[in-house]
XYZ file of N, CA and C in Angstrom:
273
model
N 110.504 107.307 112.257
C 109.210 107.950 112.164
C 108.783 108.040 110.695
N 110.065 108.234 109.869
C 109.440 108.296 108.261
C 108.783 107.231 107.769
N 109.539 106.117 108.288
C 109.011 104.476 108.093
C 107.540 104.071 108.248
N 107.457 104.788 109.106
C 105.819 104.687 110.071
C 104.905 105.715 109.474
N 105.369 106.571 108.518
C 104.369 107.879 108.401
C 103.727 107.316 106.851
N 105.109 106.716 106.324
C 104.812 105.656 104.687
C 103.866 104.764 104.746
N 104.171 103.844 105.998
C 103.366 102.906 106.353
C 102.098 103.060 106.445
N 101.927 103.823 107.436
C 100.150 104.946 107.134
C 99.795 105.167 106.432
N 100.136 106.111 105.649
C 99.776 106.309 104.241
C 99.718 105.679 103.141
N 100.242 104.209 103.163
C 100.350 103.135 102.062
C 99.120 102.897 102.437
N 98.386 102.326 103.996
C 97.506 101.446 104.209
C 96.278 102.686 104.024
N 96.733 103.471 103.910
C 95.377 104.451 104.201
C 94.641 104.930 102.861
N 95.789 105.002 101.751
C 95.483 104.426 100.466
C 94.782 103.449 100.062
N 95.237 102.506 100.640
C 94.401 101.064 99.829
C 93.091 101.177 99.931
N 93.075 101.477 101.885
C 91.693 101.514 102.137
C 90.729 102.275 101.515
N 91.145 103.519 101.229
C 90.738 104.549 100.564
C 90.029 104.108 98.910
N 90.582 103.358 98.078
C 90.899 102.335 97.371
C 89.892 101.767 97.073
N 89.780 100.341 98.084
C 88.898 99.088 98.401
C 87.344 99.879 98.941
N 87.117 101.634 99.505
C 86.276 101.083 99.440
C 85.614 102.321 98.488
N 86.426 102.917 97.377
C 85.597 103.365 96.022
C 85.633 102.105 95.011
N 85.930 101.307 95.112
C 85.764 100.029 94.294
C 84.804 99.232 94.542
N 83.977 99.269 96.093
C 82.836 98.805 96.388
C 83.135 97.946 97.317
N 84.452 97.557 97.971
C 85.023 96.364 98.209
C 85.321 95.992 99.856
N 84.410 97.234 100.468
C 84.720 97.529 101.733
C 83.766 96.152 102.626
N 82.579 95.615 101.732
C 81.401 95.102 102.094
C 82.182 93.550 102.531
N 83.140 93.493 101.922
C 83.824 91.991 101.581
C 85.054 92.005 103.031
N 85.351 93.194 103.369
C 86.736 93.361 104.541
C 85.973 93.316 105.830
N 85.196 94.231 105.616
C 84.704 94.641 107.345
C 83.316 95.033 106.885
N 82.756 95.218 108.409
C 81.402 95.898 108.302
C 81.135 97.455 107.349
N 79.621 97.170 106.995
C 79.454 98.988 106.683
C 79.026 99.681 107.322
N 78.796 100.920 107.869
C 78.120 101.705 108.728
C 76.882 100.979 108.978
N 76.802 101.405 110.509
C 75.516 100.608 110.719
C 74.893 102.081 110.829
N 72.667 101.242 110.893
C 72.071 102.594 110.897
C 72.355 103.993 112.152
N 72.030 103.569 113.415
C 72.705 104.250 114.730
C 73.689 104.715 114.489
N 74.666 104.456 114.162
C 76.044 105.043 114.017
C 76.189 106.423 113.595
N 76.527 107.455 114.061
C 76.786 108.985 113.278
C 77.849 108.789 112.105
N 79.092 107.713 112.902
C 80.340 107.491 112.421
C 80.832 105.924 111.708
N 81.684 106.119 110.819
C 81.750 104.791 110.258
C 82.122 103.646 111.272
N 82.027 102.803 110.786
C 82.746 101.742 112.088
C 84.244 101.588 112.114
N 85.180 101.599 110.678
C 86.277 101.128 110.525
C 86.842 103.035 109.958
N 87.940 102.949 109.897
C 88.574 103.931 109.414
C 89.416 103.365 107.869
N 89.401 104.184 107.295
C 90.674 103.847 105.846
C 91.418 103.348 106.312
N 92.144 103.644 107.715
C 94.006 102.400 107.760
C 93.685 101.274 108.244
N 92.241 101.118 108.848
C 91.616 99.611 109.328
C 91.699 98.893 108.057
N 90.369 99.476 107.196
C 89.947 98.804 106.270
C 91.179 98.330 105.128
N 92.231 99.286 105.154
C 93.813 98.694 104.205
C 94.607 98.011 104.430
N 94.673 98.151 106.044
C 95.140 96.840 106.653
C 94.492 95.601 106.893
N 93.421 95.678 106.996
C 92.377 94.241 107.308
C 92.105 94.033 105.759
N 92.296 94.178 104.287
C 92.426 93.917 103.275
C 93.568 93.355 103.344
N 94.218 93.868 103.477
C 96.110 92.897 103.364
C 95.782 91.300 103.765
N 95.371 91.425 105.441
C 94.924 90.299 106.206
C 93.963 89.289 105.228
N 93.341 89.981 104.691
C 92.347 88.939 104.440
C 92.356 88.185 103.120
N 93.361 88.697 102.088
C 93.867 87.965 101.125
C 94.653 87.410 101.715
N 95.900 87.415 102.344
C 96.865 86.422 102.778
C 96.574 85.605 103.457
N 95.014 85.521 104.260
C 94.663 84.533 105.085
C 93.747 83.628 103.508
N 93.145 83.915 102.991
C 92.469 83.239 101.929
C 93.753 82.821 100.671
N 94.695 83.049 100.483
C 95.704 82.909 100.194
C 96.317 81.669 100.438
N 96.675 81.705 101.795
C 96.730 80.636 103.042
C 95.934 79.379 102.842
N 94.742 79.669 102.932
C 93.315 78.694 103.188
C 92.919 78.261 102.067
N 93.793 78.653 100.579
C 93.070 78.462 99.514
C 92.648 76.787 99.284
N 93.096 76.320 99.595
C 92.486 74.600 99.120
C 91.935 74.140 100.000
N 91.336 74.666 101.171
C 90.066 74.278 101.863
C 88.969 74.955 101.414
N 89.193 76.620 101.175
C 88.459 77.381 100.799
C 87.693 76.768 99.421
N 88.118 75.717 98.115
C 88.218 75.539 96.623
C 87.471 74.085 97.274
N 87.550 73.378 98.543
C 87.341 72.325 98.637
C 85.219 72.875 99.346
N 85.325 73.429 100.069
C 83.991 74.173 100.510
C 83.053 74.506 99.351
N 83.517 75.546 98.798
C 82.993 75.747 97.545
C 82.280 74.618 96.914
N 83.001 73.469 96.688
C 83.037 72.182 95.326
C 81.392 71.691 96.712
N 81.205 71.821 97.752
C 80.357 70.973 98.609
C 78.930 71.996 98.692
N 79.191 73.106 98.145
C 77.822 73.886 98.423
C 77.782 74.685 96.876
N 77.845 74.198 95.360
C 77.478 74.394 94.565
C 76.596 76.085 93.922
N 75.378 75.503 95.168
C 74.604 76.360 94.865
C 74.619 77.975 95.449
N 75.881 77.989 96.093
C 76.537 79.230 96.452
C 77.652 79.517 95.615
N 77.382 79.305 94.846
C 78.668 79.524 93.785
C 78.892 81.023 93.466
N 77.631 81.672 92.866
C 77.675 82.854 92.636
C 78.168 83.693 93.887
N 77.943 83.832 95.217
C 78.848 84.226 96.198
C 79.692 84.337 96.214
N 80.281 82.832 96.029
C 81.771 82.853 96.426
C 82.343 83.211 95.316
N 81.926 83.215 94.084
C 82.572 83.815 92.810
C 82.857 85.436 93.098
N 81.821 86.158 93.702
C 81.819 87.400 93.967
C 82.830 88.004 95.421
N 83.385 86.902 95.994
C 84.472 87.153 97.327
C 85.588 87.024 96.154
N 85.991 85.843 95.455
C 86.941 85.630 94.934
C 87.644 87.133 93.786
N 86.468 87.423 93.144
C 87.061 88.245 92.658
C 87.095 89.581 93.436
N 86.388 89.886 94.467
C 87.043 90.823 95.503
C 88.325 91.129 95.830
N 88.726 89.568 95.924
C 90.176 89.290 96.667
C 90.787 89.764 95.558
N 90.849 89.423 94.301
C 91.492 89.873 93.652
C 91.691 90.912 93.084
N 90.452 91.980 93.276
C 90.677 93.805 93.183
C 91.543 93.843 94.222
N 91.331 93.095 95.621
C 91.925 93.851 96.582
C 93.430 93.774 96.341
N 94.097 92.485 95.657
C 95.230 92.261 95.680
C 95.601 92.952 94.144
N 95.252 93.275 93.074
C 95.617 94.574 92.296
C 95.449 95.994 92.862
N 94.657 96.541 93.882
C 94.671 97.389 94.090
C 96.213 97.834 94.898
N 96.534 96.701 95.908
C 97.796 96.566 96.506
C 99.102 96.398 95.964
């Protein structure tokens, strides 16, 4: 149970984290208008950060190969890339 209570609280951190850094926009959705309540919780959003560098991580030389074919999205993808990489100093 201690294992599991760390575990929580590591991911609930990050999330906590990723999204005073601004970085929540890049993991998951933001509150939509209707909504009273957020959509994701802090241990979503710290865990689906983990996910989503190690999958771009993963994908990196298709991801570098996309990029090189749509130029004029550069500034975008410049702005995911260094996401990924708050997210993975924040971790």
């Amino acid at each position: 149970i201690l294992l599991i209570a760390i575990a929580y609280t590591c991911a609930v951190l990050a999330g906590r984290n990723s999204r005073q850094m601004g970085l929540q926009k890049y993991i998951g959705r933001l509150k939509e208008l209707n909504r009273l309540h957020r959509r994701h919780s802090a241990f979503w959003v710290g865990l689906y950060g983990q996910l989503w560098v190690g999958a771009m991580e993963f994908w990196a030389d298709l991801a570098h190969d996309l990029m090189r074919l749509k130029p004029s999205k550069l500034p975008y993808f410049r702005k995911g890339l260094r996401a990924m990489s708050l997210i993975q100093s924040a971790l």
